[in-house]
PDB file of C-alpha atoms in Angstrom:
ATOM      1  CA  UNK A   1       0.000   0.000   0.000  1.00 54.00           C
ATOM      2  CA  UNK A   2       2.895   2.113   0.801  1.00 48.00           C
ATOM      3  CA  UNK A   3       4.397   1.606  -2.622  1.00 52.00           C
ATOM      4  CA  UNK A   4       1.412   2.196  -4.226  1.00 49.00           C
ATOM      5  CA  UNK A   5       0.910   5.806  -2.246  1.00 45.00           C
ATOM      6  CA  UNK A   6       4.832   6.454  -3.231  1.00 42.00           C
ATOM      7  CA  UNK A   7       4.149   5.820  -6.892  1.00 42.00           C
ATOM      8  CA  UNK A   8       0.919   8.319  -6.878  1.00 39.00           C
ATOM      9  CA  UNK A   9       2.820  10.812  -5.228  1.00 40.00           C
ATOM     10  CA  UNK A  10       5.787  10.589  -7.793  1.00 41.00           C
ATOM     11  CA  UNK A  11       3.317  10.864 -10.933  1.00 38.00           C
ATOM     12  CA  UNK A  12       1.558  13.439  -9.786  1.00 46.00           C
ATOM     13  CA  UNK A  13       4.717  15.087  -8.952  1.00 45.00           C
ATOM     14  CA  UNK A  14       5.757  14.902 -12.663  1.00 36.00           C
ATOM     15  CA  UNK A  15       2.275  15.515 -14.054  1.00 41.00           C
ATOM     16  CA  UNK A  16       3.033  19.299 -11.909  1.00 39.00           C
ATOM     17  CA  UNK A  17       6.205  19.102 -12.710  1.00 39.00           C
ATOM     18  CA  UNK A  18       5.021  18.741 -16.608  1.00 37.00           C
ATOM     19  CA  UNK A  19       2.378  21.136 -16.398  1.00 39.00           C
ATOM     20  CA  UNK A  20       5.022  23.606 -14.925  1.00 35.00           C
ATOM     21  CA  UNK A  21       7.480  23.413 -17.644  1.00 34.00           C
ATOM     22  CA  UNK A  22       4.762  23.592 -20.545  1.00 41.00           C
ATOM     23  CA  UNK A  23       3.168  26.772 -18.442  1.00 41.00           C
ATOM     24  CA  UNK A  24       7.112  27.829 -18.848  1.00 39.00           C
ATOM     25  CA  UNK A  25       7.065  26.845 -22.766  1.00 41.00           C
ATOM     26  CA  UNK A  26       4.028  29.155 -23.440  1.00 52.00           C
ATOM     27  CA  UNK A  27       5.665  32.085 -21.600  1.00 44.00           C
ATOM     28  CA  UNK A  28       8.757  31.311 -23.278  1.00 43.00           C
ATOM     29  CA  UNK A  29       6.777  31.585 -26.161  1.00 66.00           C
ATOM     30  CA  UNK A  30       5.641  35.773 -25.655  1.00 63.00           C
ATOM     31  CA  UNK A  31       8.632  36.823 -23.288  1.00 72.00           C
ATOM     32  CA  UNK A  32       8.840  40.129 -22.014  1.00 81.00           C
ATOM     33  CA  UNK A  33       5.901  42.700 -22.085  1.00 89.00           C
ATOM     34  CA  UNK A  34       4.478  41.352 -25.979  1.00 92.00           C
ATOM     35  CA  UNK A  35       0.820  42.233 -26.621  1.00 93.00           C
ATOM     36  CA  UNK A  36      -0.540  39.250 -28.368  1.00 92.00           C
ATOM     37  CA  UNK A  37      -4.235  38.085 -29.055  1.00 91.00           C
ATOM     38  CA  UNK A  38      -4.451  34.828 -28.303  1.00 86.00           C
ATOM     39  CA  UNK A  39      -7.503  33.883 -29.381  1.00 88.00           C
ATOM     40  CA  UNK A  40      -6.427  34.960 -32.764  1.00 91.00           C
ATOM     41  CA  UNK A  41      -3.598  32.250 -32.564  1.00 90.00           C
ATOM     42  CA  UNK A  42      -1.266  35.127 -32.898  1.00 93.00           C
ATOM     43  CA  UNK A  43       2.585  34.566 -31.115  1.00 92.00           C
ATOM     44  CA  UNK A  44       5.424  36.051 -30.706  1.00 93.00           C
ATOM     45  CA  UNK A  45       8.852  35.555 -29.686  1.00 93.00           C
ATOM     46  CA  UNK A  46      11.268  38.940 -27.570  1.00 93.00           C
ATOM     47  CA  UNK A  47       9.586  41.816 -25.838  1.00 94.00           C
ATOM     48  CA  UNK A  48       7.566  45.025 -26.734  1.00 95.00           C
ATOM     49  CA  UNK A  49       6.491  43.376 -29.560  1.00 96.00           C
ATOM     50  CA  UNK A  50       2.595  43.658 -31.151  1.00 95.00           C
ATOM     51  CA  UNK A  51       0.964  40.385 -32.607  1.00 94.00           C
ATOM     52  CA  UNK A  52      -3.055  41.136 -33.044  1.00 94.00           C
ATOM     53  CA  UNK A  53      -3.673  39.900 -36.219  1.00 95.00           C
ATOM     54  CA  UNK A  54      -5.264  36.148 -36.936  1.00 95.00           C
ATOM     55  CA  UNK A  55      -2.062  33.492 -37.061  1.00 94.00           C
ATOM     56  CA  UNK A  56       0.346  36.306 -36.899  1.00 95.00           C
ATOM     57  CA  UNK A  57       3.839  36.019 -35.770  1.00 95.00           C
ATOM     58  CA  UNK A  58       6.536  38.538 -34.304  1.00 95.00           C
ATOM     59  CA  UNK A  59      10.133  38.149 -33.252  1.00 95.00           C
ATOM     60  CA  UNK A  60      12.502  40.834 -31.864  1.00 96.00           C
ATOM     61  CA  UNK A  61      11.993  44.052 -29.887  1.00 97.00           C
ATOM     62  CA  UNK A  62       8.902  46.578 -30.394  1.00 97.00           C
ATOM     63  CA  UNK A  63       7.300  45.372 -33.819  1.00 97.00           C
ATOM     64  CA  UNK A  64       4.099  44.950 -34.740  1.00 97.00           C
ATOM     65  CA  UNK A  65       2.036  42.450 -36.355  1.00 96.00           C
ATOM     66  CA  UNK A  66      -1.331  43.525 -37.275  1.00 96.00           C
ATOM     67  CA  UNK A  67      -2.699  42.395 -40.526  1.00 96.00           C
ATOM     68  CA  UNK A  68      -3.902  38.463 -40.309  1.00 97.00           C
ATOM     69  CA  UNK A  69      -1.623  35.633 -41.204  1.00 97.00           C
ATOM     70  CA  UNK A  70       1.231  38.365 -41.117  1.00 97.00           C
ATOM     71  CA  UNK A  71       5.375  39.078 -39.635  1.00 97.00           C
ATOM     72  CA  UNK A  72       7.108  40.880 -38.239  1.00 98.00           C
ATOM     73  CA  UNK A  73      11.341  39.891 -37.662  1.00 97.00           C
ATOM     74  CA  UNK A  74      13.458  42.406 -36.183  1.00 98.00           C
ATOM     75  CA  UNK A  75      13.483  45.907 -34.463  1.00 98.00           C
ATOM     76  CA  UNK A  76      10.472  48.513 -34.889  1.00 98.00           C
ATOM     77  CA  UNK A  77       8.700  46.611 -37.915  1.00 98.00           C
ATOM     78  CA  UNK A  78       4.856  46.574 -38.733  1.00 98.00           C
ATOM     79  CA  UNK A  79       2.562  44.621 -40.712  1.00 97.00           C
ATOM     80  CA  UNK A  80      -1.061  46.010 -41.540  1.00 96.00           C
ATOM     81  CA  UNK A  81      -1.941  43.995 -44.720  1.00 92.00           C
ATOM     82  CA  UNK A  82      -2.986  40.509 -44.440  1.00 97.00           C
ATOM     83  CA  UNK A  83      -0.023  37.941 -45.506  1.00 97.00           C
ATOM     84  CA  UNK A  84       2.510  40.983 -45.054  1.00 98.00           C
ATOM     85  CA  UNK A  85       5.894  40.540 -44.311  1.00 98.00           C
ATOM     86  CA  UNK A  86       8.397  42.739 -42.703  1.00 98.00           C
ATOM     87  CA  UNK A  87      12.228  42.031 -41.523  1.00 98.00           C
ATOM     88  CA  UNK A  88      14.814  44.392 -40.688  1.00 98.00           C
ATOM     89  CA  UNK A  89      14.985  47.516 -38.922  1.00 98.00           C
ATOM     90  CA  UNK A  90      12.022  49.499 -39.465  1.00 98.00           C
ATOM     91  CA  UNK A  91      10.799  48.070 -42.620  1.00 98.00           C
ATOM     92  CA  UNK A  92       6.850  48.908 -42.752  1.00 98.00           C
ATOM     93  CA  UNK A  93       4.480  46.417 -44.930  1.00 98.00           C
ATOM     94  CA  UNK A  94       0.952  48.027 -45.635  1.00 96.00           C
ATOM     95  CA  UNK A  95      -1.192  46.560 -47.753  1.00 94.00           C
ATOM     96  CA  UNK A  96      -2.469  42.984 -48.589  1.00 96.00           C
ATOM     97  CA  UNK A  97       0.576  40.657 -49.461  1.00 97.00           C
ATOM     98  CA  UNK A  98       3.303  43.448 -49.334  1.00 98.00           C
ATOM     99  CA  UNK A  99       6.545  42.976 -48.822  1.00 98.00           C
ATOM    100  CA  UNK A 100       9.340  45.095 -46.688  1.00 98.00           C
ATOM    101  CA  UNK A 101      12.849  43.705 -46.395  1.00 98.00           C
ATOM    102  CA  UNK A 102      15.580  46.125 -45.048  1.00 98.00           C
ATOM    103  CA  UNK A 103      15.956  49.536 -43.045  1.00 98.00           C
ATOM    104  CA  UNK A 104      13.553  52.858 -43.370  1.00 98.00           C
ATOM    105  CA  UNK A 105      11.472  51.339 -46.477  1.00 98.00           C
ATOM    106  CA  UNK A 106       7.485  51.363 -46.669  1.00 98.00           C
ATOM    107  CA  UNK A 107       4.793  49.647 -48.545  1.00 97.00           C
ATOM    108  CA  UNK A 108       1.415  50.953 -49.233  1.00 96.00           C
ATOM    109  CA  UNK A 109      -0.604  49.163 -51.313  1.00 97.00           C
ATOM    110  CA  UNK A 110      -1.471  45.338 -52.206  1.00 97.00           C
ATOM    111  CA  UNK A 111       1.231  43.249 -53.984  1.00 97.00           C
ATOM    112  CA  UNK A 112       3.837  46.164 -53.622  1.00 98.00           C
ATOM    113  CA  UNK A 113       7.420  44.813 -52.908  1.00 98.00           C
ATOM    114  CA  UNK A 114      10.195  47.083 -51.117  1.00 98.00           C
ATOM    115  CA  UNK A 115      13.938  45.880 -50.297  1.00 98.00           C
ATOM    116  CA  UNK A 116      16.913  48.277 -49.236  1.00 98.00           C
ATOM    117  CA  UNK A 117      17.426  51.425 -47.324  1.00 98.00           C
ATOM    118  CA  UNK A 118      15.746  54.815 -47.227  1.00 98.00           C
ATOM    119  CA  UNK A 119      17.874  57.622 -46.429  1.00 98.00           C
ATOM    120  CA  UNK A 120      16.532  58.590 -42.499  1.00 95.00           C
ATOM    121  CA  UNK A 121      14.323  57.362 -40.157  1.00 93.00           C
ATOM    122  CA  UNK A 122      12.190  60.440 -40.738  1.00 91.00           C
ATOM    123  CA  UNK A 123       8.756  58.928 -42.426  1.00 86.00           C
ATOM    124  CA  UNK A 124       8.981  60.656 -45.448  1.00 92.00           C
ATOM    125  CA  UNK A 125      12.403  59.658 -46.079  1.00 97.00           C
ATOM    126  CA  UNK A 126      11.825  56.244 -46.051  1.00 98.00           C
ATOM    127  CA  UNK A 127      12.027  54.060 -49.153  1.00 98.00           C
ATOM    128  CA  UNK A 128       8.584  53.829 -50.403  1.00 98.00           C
ATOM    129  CA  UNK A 129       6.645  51.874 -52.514  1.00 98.00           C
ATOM    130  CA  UNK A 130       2.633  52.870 -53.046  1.00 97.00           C
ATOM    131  CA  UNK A 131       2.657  51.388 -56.995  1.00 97.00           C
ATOM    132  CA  UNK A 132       0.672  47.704 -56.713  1.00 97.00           C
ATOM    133  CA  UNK A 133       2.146  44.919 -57.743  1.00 97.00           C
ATOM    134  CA  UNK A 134       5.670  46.155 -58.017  1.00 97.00           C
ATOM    135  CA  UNK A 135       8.979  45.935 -56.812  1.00 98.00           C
ATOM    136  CA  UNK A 136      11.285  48.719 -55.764  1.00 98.00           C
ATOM    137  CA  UNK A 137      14.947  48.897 -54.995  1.00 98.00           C
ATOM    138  CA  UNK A 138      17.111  51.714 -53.569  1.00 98.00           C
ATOM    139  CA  UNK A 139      19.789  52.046 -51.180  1.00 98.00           C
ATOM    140  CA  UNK A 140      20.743  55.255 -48.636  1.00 98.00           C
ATOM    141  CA  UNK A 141      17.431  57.115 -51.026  1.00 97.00           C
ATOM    142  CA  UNK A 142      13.978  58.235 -51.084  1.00 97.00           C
ATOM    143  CA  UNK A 143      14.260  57.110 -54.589  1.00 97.00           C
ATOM    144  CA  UNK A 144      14.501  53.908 -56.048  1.00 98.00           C
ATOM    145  CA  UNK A 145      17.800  52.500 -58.303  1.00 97.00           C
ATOM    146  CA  UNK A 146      15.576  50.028 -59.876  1.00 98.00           C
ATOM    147  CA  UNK A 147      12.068  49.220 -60.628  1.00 98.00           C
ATOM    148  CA  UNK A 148       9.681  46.265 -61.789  1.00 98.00           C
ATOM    149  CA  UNK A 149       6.591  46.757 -63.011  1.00 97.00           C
ATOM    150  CA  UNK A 150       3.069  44.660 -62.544  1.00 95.00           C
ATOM    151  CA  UNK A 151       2.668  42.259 -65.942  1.00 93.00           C
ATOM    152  CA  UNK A 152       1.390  44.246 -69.038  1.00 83.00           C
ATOM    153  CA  UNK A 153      -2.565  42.562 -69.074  1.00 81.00           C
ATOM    154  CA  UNK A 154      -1.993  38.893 -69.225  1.00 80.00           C
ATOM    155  CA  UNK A 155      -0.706  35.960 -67.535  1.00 88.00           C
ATOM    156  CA  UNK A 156       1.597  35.467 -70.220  1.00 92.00           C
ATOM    157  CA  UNK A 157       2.787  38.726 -69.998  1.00 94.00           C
ATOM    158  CA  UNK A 158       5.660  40.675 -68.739  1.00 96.00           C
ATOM    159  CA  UNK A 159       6.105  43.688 -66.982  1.00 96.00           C
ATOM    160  CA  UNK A 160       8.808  46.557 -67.385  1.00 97.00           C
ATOM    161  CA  UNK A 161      11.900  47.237 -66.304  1.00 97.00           C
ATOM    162  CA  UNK A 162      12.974  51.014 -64.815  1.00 97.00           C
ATOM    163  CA  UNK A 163      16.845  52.302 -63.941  1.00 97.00           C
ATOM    164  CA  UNK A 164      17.018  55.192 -61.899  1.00 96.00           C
ATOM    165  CA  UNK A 165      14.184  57.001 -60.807  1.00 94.00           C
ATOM    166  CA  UNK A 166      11.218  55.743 -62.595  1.00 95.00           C
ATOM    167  CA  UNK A 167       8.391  54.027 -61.410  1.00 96.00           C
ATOM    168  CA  UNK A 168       6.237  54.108 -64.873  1.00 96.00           C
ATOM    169  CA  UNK A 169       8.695  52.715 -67.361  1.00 96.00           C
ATOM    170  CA  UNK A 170       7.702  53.461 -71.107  1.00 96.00           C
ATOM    171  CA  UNK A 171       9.720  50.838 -72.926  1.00 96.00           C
ATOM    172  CA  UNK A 172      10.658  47.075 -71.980  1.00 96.00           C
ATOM    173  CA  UNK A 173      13.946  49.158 -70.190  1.00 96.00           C
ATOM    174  CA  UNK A 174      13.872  52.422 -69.355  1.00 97.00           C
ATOM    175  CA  UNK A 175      16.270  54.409 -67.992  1.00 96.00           C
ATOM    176  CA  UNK A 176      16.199  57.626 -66.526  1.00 96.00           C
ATOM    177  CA  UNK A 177      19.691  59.908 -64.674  1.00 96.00           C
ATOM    178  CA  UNK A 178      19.658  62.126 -62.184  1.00 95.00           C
ATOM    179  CA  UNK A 179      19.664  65.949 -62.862  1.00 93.00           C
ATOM    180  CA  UNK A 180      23.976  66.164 -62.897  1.00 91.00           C
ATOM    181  CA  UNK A 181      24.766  62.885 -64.852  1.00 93.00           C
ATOM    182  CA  UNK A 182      24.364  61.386 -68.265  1.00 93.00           C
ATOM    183  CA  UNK A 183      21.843  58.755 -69.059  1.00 92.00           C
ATOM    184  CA  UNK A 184      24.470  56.062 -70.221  1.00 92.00           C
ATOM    185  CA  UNK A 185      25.149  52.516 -70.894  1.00 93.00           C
ATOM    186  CA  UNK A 186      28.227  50.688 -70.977  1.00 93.00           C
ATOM    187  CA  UNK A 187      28.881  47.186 -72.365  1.00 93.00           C
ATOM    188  CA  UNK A 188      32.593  46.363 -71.799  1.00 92.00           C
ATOM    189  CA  UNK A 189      33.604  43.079 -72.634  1.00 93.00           C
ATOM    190  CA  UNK A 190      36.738  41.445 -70.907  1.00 91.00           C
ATOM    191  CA  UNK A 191      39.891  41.902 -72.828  1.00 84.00           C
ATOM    192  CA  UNK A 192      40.647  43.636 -75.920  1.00 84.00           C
ATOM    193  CA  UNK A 193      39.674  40.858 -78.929  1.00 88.00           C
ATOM    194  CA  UNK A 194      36.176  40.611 -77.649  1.00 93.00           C
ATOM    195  CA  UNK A 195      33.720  43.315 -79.148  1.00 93.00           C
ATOM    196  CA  UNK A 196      30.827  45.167 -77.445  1.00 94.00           C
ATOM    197  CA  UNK A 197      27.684  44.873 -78.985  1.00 95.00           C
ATOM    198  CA  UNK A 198      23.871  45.535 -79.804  1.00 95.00           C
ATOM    199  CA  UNK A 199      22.059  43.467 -81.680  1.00 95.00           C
ATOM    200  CA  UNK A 200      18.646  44.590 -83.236  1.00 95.00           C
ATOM    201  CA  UNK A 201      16.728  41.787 -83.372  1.00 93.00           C
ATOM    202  CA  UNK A 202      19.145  39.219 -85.365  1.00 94.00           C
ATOM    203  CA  UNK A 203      23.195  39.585 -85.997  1.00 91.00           C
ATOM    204  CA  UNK A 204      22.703  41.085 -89.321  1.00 93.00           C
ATOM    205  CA  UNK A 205      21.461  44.246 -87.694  1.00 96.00           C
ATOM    206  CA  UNK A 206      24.228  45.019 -84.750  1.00 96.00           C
ATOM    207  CA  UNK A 207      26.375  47.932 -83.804  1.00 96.00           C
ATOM    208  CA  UNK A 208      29.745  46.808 -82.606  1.00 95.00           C
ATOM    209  CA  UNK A 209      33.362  47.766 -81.335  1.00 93.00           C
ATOM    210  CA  UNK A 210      36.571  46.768 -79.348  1.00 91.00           C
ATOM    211  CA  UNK A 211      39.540  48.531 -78.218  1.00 88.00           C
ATOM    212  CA  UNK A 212      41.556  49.562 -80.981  1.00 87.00           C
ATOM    213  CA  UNK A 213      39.287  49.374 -83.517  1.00 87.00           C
ATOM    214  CA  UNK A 214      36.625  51.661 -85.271  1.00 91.00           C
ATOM    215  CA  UNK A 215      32.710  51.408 -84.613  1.00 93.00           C
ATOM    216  CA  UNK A 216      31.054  48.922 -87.301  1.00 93.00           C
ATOM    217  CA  UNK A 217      27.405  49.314 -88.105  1.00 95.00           C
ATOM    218  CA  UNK A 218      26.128  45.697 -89.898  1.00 93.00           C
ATOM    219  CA  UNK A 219      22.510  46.309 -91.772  1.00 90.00           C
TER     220      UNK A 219
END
């Protein structure tokens, strides 16, 4: 009988002792001073952090996860749009399925894509991108370095490609300077018996040179 009051006592010592360390895992699992709605399923993982939205997840120190199914990784990020992802240092992704990957940069509107650096952590220097559908790249600017455009009408279409700051590209590549530089392109090939080219649709309609040697147009 004596046994048998031993072995109850030692089970339901580790059925506490259980129940302790998975009350531990679930604090473990929201840390320090995190905000989270639970009955949304929403987690998160640090301190300060935000997680309100249905399924969403945080990690690091004083994000913000508000748009369902969204997350936030890092320092001072925020999701509003539902399936939005943030990372970095604060990266801002607003809008359905938006995308923010980096330090300073916003997005604003569904589909819109946004990876780099603004130039301050003033709002309206951030790196933003409001155009749907889109993705912008830019480092240390307000203004992006390079630009993709949404599809032109079909799913076997293609969108557009923008260099410099342009955000509505009117050719398959467009490329636009700054106010105190040229707009210019340079092919240089590696070492001198290789030419640089453009072809125009086929090689019987190219303009070609190499070092040393004069500029041949081929019609």
């Amino acid at each position: 009988m004596k046994n048998t009051i031993f072995i109850l006592l030692l089970l339901s010592g580790f059925s506490l002792q259980l129940s302790a360390q998975k009350g531990y895992e679930e604090k473990c699992t929201n840390c320090k001073d995190n905000k989270i709605d639970y009955e949304k399923y929403a987690s998160a993982l640090g301190t300060g952090n935000l997680s309100l939205g249905y399924a969403s997840f945080v990690s690091g120190i004083d994000n913000e996860a508000n748009g369902n199914y969204s997350h936030a990784f890092g320092e001072g990020n925020k999701t509003a749009g539902s399936r939005s992802f943030a990372a970095g240092y604060y990266a801002y992704a607003f809008g359905g399925t938006a995308f923010a990957l980096g330090q300073y940069v916003q997005t604003s509107s569904t589909g819109a894509f946004v990876i780099g650096k603004g130039y301050n952590d003033v709002q309206d220097e951030f790196l933003a991108n409001s155009i749907a559908n889109s993705l912008m790249i830019g480092f240390k600017s307000t203004k992006p370095t390079f630009f993709v455009s949404t599809s032109q009408g079909g799913i076997d279409k293609t969108g557009r490609i923008g260099i410099g700051n342009i955000t509505s590209p009117e050719a398959k590549l467009h490329i636009k300077a700054d106010d105190d530089e040229d707009a210019s392109i340079m092919l240089q090939p590696t070492g001198s018996s290789y030419y640089a080219k453009i072809i125009f649709g086929d090689d019987n309609h190219t303009i070609s040179g190499r070092t040393g040697k004069p500029l041949m147009f081929n019609t």
